[in-house]
CSV table of C-alpha atoms in Angstrom, one decimal:
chain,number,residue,atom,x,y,z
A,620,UNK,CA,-102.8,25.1,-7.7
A,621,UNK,CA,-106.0,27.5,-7.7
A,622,UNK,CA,-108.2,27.4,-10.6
A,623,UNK,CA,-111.1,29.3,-11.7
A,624,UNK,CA,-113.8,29.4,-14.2
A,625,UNK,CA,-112.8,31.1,-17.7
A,626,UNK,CA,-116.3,32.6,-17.2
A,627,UNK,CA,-116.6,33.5,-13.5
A,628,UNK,CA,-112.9,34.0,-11.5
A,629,UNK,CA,-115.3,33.7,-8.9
A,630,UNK,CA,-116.0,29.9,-9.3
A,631,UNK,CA,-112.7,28.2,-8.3
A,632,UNK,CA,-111.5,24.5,-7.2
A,633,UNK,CA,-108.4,22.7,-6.7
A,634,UNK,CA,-106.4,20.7,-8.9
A,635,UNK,CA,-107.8,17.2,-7.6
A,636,UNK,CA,-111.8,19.0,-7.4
A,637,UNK,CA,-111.1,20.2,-10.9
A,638,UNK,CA,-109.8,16.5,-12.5
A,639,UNK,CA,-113.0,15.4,-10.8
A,640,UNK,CA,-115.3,17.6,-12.0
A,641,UNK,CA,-114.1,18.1,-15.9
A,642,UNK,CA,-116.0,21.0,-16.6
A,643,UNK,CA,-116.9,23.9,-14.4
A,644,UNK,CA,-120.2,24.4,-12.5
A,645,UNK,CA,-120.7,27.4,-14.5
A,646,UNK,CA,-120.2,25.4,-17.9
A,647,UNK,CA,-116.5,26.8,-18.2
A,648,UNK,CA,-113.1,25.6,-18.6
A,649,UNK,CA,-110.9,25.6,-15.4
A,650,UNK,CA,-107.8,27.1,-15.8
A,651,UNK,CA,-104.7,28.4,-13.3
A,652,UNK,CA,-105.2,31.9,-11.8
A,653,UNK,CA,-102.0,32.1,-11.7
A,654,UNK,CA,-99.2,30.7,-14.0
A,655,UNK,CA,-95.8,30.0,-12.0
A,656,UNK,CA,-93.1,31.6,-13.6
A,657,UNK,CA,-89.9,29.0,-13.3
A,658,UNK,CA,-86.2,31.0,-13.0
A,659,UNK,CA,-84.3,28.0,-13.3
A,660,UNK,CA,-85.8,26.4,-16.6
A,661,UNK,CA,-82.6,26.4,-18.4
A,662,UNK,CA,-81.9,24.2,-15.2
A,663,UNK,CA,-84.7,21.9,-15.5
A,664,UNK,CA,-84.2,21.6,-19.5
A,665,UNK,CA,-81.0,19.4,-18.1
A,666,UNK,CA,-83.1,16.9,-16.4
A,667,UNK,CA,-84.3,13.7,-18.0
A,668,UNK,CA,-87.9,13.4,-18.8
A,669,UNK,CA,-89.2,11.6,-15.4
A,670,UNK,CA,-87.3,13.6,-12.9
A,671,UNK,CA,-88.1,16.7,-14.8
A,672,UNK,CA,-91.8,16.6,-15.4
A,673,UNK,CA,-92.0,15.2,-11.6
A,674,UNK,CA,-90.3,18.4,-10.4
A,675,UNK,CA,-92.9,20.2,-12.8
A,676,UNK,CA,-95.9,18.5,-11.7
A,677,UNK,CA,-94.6,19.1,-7.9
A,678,UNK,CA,-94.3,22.6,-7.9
A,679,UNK,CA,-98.1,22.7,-9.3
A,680,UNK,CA,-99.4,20.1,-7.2
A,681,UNK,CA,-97.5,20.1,-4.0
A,682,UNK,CA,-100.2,21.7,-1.8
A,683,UNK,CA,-102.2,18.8,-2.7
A,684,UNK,CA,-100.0,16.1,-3.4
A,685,UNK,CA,-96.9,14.9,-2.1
A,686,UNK,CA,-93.9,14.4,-3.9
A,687,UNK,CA,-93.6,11.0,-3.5
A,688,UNK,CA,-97.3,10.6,-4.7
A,689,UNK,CA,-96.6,12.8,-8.0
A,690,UNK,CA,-93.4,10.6,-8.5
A,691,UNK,CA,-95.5,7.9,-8.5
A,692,UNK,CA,-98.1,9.6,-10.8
A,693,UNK,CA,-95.0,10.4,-13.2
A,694,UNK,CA,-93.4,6.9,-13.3
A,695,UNK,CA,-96.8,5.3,-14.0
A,696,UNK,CA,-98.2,7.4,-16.5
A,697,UNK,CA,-94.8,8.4,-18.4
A,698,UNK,CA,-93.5,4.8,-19.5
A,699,UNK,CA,-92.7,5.6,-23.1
A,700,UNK,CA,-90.8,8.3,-24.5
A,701,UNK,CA,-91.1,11.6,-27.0
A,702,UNK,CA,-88.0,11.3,-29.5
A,703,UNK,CA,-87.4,14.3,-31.6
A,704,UNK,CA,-87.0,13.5,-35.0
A,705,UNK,CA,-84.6,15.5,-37.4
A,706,UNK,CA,-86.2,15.5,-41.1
A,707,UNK,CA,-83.6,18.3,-42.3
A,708,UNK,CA,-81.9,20.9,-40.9
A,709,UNK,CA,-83.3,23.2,-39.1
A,710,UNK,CA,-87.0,21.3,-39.2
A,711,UNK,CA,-87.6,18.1,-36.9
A,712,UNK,CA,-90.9,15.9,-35.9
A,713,UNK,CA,-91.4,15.5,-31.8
A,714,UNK,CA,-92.8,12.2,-32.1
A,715,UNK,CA,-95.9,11.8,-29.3
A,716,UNK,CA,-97.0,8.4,-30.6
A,717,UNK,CA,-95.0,6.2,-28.8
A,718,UNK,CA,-97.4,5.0,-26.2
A,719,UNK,CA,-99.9,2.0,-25.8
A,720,UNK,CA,-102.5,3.8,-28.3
A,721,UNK,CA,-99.9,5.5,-30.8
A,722,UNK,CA,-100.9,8.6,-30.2
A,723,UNK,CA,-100.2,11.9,-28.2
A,724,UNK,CA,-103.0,11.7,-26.1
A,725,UNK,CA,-102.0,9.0,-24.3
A,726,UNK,CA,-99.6,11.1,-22.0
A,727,UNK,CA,-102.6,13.6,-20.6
A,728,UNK,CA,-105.3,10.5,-20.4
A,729,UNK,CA,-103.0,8.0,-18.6
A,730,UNK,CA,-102.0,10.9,-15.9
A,731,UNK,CA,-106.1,11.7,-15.8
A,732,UNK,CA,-106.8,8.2,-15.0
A,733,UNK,CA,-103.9,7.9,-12.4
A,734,UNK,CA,-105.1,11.1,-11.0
A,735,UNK,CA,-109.2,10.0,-10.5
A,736,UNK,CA,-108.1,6.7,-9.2
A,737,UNK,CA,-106.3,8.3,-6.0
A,738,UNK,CA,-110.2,9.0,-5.5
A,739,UNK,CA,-111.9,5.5,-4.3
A,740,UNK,CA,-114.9,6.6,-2.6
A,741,UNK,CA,-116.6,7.0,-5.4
A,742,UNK,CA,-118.2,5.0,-8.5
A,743,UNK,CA,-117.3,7.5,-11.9
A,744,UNK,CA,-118.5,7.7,-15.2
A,745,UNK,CA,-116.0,8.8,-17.5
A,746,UNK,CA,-117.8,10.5,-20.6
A,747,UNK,CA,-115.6,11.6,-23.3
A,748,UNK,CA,-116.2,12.8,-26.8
A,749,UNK,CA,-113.6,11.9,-29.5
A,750,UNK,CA,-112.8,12.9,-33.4
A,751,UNK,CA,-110.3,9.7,-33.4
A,752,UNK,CA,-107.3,9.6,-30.7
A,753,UNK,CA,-109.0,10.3,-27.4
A,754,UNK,CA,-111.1,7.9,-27.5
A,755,UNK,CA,-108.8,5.4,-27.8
A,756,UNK,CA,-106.5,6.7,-25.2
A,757,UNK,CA,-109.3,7.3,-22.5
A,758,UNK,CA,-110.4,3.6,-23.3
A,759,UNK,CA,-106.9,1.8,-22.4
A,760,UNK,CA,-106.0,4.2,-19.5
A,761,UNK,CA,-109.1,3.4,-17.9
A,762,UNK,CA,-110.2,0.2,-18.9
A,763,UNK,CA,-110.5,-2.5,-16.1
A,764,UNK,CA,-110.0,0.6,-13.5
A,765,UNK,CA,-112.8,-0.6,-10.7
A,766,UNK,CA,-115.6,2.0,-9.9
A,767,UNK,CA,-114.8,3.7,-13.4
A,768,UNK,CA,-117.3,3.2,-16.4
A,769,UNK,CA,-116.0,5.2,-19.5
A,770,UNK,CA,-118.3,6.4,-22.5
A,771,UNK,CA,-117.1,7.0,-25.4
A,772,UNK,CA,-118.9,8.8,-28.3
A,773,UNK,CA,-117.7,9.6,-31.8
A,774,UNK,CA,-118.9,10.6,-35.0
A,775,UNK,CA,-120.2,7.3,-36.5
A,776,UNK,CA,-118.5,7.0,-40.1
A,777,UNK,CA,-116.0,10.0,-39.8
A,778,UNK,CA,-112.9,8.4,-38.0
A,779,UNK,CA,-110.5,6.1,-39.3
A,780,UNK,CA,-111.4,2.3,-39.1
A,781,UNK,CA,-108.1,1.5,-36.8
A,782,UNK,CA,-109.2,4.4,-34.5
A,783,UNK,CA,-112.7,3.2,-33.8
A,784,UNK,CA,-111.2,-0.5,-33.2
A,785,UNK,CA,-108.8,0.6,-31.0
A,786,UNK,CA,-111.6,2.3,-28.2
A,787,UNK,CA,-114.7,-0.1,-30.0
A,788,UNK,CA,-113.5,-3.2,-29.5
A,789,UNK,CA,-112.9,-2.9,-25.7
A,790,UNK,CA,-115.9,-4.3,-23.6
A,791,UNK,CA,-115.5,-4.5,-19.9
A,792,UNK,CA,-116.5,-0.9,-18.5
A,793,UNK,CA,-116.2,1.1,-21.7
A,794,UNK,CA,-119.1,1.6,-23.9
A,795,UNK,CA,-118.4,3.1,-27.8
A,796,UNK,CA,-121.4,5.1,-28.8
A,797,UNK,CA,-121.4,5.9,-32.6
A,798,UNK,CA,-123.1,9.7,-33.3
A,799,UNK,CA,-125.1,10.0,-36.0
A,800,UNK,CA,-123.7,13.3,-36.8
A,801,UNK,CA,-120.0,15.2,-36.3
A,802,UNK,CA,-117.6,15.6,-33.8
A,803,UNK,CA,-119.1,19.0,-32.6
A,804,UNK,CA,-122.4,16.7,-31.7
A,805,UNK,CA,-120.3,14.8,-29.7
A,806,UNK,CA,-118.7,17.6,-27.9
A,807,UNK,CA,-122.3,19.4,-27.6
A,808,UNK,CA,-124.0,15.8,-26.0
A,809,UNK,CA,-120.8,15.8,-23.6
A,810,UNK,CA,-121.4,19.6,-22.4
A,811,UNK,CA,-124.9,18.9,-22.1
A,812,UNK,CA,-124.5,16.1,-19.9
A,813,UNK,CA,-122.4,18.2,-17.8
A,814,UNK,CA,-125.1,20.9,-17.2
A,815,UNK,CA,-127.9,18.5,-16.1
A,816,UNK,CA,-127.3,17.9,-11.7
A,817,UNK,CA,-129.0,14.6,-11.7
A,818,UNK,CA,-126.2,13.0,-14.2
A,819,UNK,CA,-123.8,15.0,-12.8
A,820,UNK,CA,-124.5,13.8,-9.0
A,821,UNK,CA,-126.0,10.1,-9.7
A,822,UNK,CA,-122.9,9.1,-12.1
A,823,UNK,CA,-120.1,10.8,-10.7
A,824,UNK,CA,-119.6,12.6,-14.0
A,825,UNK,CA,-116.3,13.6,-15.1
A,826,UNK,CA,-114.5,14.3,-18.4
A,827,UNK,CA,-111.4,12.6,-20.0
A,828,UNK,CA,-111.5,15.4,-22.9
A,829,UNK,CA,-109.2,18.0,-23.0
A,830,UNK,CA,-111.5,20.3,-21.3
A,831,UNK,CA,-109.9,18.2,-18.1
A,832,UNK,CA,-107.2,20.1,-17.1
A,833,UNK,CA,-105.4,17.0,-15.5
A,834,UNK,CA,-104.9,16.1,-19.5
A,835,UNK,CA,-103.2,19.7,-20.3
A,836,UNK,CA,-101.2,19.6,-17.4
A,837,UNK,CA,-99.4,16.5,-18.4
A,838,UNK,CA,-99.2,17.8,-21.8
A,839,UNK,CA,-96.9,20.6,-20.8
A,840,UNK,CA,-94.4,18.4,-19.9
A,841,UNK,CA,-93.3,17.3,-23.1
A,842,UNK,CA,-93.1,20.5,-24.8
A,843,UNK,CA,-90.5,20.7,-22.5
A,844,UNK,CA,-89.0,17.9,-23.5
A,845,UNK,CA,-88.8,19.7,-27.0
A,846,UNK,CA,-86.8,22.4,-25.6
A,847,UNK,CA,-84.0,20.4,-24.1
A,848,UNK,CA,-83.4,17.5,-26.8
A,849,UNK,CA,-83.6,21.7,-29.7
A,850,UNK,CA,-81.2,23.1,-27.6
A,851,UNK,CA,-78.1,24.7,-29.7
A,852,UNK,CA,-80.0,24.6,-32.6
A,853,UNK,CA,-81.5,28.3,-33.1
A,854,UNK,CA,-84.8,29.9,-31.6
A,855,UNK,CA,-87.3,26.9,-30.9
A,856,UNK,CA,-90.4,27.5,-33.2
A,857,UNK,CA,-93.2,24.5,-32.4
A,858,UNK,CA,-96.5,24.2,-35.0
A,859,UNK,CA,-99.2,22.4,-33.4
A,860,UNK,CA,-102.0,20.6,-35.8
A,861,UNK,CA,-104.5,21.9,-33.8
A,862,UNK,CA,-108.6,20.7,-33.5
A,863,UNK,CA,-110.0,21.6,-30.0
A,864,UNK,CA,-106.7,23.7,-29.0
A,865,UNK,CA,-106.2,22.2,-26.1
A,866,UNK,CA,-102.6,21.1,-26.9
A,867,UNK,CA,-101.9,24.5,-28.0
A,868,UNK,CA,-103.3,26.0,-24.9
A,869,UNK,CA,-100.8,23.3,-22.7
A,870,UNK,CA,-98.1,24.5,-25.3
A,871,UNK,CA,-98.5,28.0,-24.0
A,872,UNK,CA,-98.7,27.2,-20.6
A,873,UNK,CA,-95.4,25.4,-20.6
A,874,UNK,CA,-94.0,29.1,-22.3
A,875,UNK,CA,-95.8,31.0,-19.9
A,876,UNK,CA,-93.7,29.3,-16.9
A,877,UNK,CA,-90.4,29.6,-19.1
A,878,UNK,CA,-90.1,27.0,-21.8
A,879,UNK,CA,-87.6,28.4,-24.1
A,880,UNK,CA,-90.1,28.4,-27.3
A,881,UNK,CA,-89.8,31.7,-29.4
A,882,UNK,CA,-93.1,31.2,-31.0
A,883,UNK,CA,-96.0,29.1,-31.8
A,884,UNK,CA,-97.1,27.8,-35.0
A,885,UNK,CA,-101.7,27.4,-35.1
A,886,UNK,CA,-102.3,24.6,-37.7
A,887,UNK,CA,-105.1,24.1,-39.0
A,888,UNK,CA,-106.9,21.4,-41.8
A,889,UNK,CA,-109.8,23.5,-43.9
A,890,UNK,CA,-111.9,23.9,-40.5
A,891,UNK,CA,-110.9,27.2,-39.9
A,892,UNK,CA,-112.5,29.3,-37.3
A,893,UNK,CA,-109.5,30.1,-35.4
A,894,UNK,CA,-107.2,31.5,-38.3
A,895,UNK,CA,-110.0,33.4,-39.5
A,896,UNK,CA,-110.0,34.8,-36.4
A,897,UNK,CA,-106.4,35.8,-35.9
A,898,UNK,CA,-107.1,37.1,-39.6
A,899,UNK,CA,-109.7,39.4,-38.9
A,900,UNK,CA,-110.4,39.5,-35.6
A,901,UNK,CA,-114.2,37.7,-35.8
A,902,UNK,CA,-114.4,34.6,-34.1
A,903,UNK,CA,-117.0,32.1,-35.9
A,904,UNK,CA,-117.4,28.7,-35.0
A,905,UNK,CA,-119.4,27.0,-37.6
A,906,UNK,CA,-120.1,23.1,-38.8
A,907,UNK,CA,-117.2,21.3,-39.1
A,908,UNK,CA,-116.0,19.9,-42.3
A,909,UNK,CA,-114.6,16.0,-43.0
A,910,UNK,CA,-110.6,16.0,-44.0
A,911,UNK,CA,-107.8,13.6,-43.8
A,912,UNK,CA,-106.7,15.2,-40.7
A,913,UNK,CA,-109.6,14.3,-39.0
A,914,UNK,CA,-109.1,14.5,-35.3
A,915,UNK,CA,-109.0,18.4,-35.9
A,916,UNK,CA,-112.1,18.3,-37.9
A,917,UNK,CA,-113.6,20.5,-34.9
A,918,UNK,CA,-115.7,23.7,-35.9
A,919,UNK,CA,-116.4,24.8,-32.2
A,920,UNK,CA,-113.0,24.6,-30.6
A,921,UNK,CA,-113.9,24.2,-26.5
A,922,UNK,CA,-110.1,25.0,-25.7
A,923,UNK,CA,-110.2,28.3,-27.5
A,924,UNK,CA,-112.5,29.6,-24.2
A,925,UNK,CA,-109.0,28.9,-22.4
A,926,UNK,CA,-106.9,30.7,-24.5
A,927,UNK,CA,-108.8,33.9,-25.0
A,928,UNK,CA,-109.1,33.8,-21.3
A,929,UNK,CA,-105.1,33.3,-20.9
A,930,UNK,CA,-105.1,36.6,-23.3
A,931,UNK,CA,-107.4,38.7,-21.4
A,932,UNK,CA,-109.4,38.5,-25.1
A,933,UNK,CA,-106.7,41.1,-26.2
A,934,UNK,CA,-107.0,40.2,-30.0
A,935,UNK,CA,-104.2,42.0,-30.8
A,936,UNK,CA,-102.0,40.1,-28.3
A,937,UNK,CA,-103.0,36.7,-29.5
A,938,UNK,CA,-101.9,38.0,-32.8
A,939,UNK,CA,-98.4,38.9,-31.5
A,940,UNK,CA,-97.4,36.0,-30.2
A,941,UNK,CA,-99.0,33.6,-32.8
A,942,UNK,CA,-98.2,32.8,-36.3
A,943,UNK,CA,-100.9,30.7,-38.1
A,944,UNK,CA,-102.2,29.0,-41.2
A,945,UNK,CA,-103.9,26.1,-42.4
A,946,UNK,CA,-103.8,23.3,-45.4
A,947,UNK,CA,-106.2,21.8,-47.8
A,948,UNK,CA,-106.5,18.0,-48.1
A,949,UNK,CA,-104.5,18.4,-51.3
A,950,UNK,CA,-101.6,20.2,-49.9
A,951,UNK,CA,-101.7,18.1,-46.9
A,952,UNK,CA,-101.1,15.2,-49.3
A,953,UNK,CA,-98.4,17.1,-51.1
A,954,UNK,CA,-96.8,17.3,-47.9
A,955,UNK,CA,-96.8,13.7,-46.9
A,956,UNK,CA,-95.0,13.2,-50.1
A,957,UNK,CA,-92.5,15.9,-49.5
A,958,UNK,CA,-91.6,14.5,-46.6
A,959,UNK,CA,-91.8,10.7,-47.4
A,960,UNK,CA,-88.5,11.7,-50.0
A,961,UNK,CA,-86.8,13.5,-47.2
A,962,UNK,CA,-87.3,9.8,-45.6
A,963,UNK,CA,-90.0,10.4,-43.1
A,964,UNK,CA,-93.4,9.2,-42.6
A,965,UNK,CA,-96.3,11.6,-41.3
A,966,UNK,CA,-99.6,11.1,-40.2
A,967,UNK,CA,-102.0,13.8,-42.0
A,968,UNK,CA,-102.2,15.6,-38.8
A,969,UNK,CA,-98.1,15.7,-38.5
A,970,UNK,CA,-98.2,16.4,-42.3
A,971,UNK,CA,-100.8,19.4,-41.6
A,972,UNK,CA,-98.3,21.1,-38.7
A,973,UNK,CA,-95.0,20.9,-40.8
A,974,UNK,CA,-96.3,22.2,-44.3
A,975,UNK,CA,-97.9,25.4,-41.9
A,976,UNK,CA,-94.8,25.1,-39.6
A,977,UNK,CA,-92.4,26.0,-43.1
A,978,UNK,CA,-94.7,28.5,-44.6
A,979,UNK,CA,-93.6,30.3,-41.0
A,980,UNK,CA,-90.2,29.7,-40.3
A,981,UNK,CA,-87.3,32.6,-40.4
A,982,UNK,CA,-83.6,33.0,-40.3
A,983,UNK,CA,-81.5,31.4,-37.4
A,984,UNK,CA,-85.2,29.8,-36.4
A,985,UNK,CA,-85.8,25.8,-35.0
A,986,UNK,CA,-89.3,24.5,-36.3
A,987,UNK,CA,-90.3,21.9,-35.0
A,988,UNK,CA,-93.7,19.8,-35.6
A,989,UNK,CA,-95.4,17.8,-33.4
A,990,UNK,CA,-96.3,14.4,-34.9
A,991,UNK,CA,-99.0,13.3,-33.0
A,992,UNK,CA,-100.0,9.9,-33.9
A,993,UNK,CA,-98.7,6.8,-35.8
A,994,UNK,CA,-98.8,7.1,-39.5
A,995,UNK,CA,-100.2,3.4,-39.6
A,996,UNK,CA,-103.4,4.7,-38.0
A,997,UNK,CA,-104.2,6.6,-41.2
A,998,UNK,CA,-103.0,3.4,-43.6
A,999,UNK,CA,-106.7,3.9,-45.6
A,1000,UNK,CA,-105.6,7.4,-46.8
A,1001,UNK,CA,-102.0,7.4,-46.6
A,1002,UNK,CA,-101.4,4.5,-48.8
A,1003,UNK,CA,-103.4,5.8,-52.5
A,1004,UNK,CA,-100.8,9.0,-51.5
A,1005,UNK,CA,-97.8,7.0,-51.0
A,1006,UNK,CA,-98.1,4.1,-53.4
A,1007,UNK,CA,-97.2,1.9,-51.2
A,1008,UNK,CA,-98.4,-0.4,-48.1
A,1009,UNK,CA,-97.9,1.0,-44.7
A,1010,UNK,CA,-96.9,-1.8,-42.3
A,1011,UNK,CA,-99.3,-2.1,-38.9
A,1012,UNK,CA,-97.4,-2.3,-35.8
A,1013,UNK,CA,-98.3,-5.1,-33.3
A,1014,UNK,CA,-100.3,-2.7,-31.4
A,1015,UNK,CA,-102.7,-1.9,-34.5
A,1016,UNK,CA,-102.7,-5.7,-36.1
A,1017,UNK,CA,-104.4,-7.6,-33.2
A,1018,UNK,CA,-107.7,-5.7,-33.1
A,1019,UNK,CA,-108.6,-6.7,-36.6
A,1020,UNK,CA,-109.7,-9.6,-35.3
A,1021,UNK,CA,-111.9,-8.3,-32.9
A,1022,UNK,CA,-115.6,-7.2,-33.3
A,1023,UNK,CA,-116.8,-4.1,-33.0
A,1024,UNK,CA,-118.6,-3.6,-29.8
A,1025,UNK,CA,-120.1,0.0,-30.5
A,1026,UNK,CA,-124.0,0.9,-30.4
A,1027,UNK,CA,-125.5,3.8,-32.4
A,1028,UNK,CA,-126.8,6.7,-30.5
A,1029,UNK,CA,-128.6,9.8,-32.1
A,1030,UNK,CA,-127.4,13.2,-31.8
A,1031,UNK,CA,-130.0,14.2,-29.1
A,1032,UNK,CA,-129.7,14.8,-25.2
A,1033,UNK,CA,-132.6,12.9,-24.6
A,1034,UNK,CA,-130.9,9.9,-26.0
A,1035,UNK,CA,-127.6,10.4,-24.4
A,1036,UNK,CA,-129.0,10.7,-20.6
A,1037,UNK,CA,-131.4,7.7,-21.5
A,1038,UNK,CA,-128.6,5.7,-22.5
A,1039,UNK,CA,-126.2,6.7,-19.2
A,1040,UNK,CA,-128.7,6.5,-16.7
């Protein structure tokens, strides 16, 4: 699997130098320079998840990896499963919450951190910048992992109290830094790092965020998996609530090797930058503003660098293949009610994805939503909605217990390498 620079095709690395690195020399994302094209996918859609996503991950990885070693990679990572959920016919949640943290990203950081530790030589620091979810993945996929001290830094105040517990309460090698400012501060202090050698070379620096490409190659797999459980049921249309893109970028990967999915769905919450683009054609990142769908609260998405490098920047092609939209707080609300009569619960960012996903759908067309995390995560705001309590699984109860173990860190790069060195 060769991979370049989305800024220079002249800067390239494996797979396993790219999962170590995170972010190019160059300050790009790495991405394939060449996307396999798979003839027998209606075949694979007739696998079961493991042996399927092995065989996937294989014919990436197979220069570098054996296939014994990516079985093992699979089984490890993989223990939980991604249920698609009918609501009515014709529209149907694929529900990516059913791991440790409750939350999609739990499939791309628990491959990640199988991935670095086949690499022992070296003491790593992990830095990772999350709006709510990745934190809290990175943090149990890599905590207790000798050699491996993760950082963690969010926007103090502007993600849900369950999602700071679940990566602030963790001790051992994982330090919680609160921002004093948004999620695009974050992501900025995490770049930065990444351009400046002496971090970069004394830590071991690498990145658990989606601009790893370890994450989004594990993320194909279960689009996938959406395919084969839709199958009969009318041309597959998937909406993805989308923050950083980099779940819609694995999304169109897994079509560009021959996932059966008609089209994609870009959902946003009011931070807009990428539908306004598709709209008109002028990209404009901007601040970010606070919503109930607050892991896509991103104004700056890095993934977006991937995608208008897997479209050659042809505007008009991204266009053609995309349909897009976004949702206010209010109708995002409207939506969790819609759906809660149909008898299904949504998380906001679920809730975001299905009310853009039905302002899209046509004729003889499958939508599908993915529902990213567990709707108990969001309790605070989804309760006044619902009018009623929202039971915590066992896996969100116990950390209420447990202090917060989080320091404040200003938004400023001086502060940030002070802090790692």
């Amino acid at each position: 699997m060769k991979l370049a620079s989305t800024r220079n095709p002249a800067c390239t690395a494996t797979f396993l130098e790219a999962a170590r690195m995170g972010l190019a020399p160059d300050g790009g994302l790495f991405a394939p320079v060449a996307i396999p094209r798979f003839a027998d996918a209606a075949d694979l859609l007739k696998l079961d998840f493991l042996p399927r996503s092995t065989e996937i991950l294989h014919r990436f990885l197979g220069d570098e990896l054996s296939r014994p070693e990516v079985e093992d990679l699979a089984r490890s990572a993989f223990t939980f499963p991604a249920p698609l959920v009918s609501v009515r016919p014709g529209l149907a949640a694929l529900e990516l919450f059913h791991g440790p943290t409750l939350a999609f990203k739990d499939f791309g950081a628990r491959f990640l951190a199988r991935v670095l530790a086949l690499d022992t030589g070296k003491p790593r620091t992990v830095l990772t910048a999350t709006s709510g979810d990745t934190g809290a993945a990175v943090a149990s996929a890599f905590l207790g992992l000798p050699g491996i001290r993760v950082v963690v830094l969010y926007p103090a105040g502007r993600v849900s109290p369950l999602q700071e517990r679940q990566f602030a309460t963790c001790g051992g090698n994982v330090l919680a830094l609160a921002v004093d400012g948004a999620f695009d501060d974050c992501q900025r202090l995490v770049k930065g790092a990444f351009e400046d050698p002496e971090l970069v070379g004394g830590l071991g620096l690498t990145s658990a965020n989606s601009i790893n490409i370890a994450r989004l190659l594990a993320q194909l797999l279960y689009y996938y998996e959406a395919a084969a459980q839709a199958q009969g049921h009318g041309s597959l249309v998937v909406a993805v609530p989308s923050g950083n893109f980099g779940n819609l970028y694995a999304g169109l990967l897994a079509q560009a090797t021959g996932a059966p999915i008609h089209r994609f769905v870009v959902a946003t919450n009011a931070n807009r930058v990428v539908p306004d683009y598709l709209d008109t054609g002028e990209y404009r990142p901007r601040p970010s503003v606070a919503t109930l769908s607050n892991a896509m609260d991103v104004g700056a998405p890095s993934n977006w660098e991937r995608i208008h490098a897997l479209f050659h920047g042809d505007h008009d092609a991204m266009a053609a293949a995309l349909r897009w939209g976004s949702r206010s707080d209010a109708e995002t609300r409207e939506t969790v009610l819609e759906l809660d009569r149909a008898g299904y619960l949504a998380d906001p960012h679920g809730a975001v994805a299905c009310g853009v996903l039905q302002n899209h759908l046509r004729d003889g067309e499958q939508g599908v939503f993915l529902a990213t995390a567990h709707p108990a995560k969001f309790k605070e705001s989804l309760e006044p909605t619902l009018g009623r309590e929202i039971p915590l699984p066992k896996a969100l109860s116990g950390l209420l217990e447990k202090p917060l173990l989080c320091e404040p860190l200003a938004a400023d790069q001086a502060a940030l390498k002070r802090r790692l060195s």
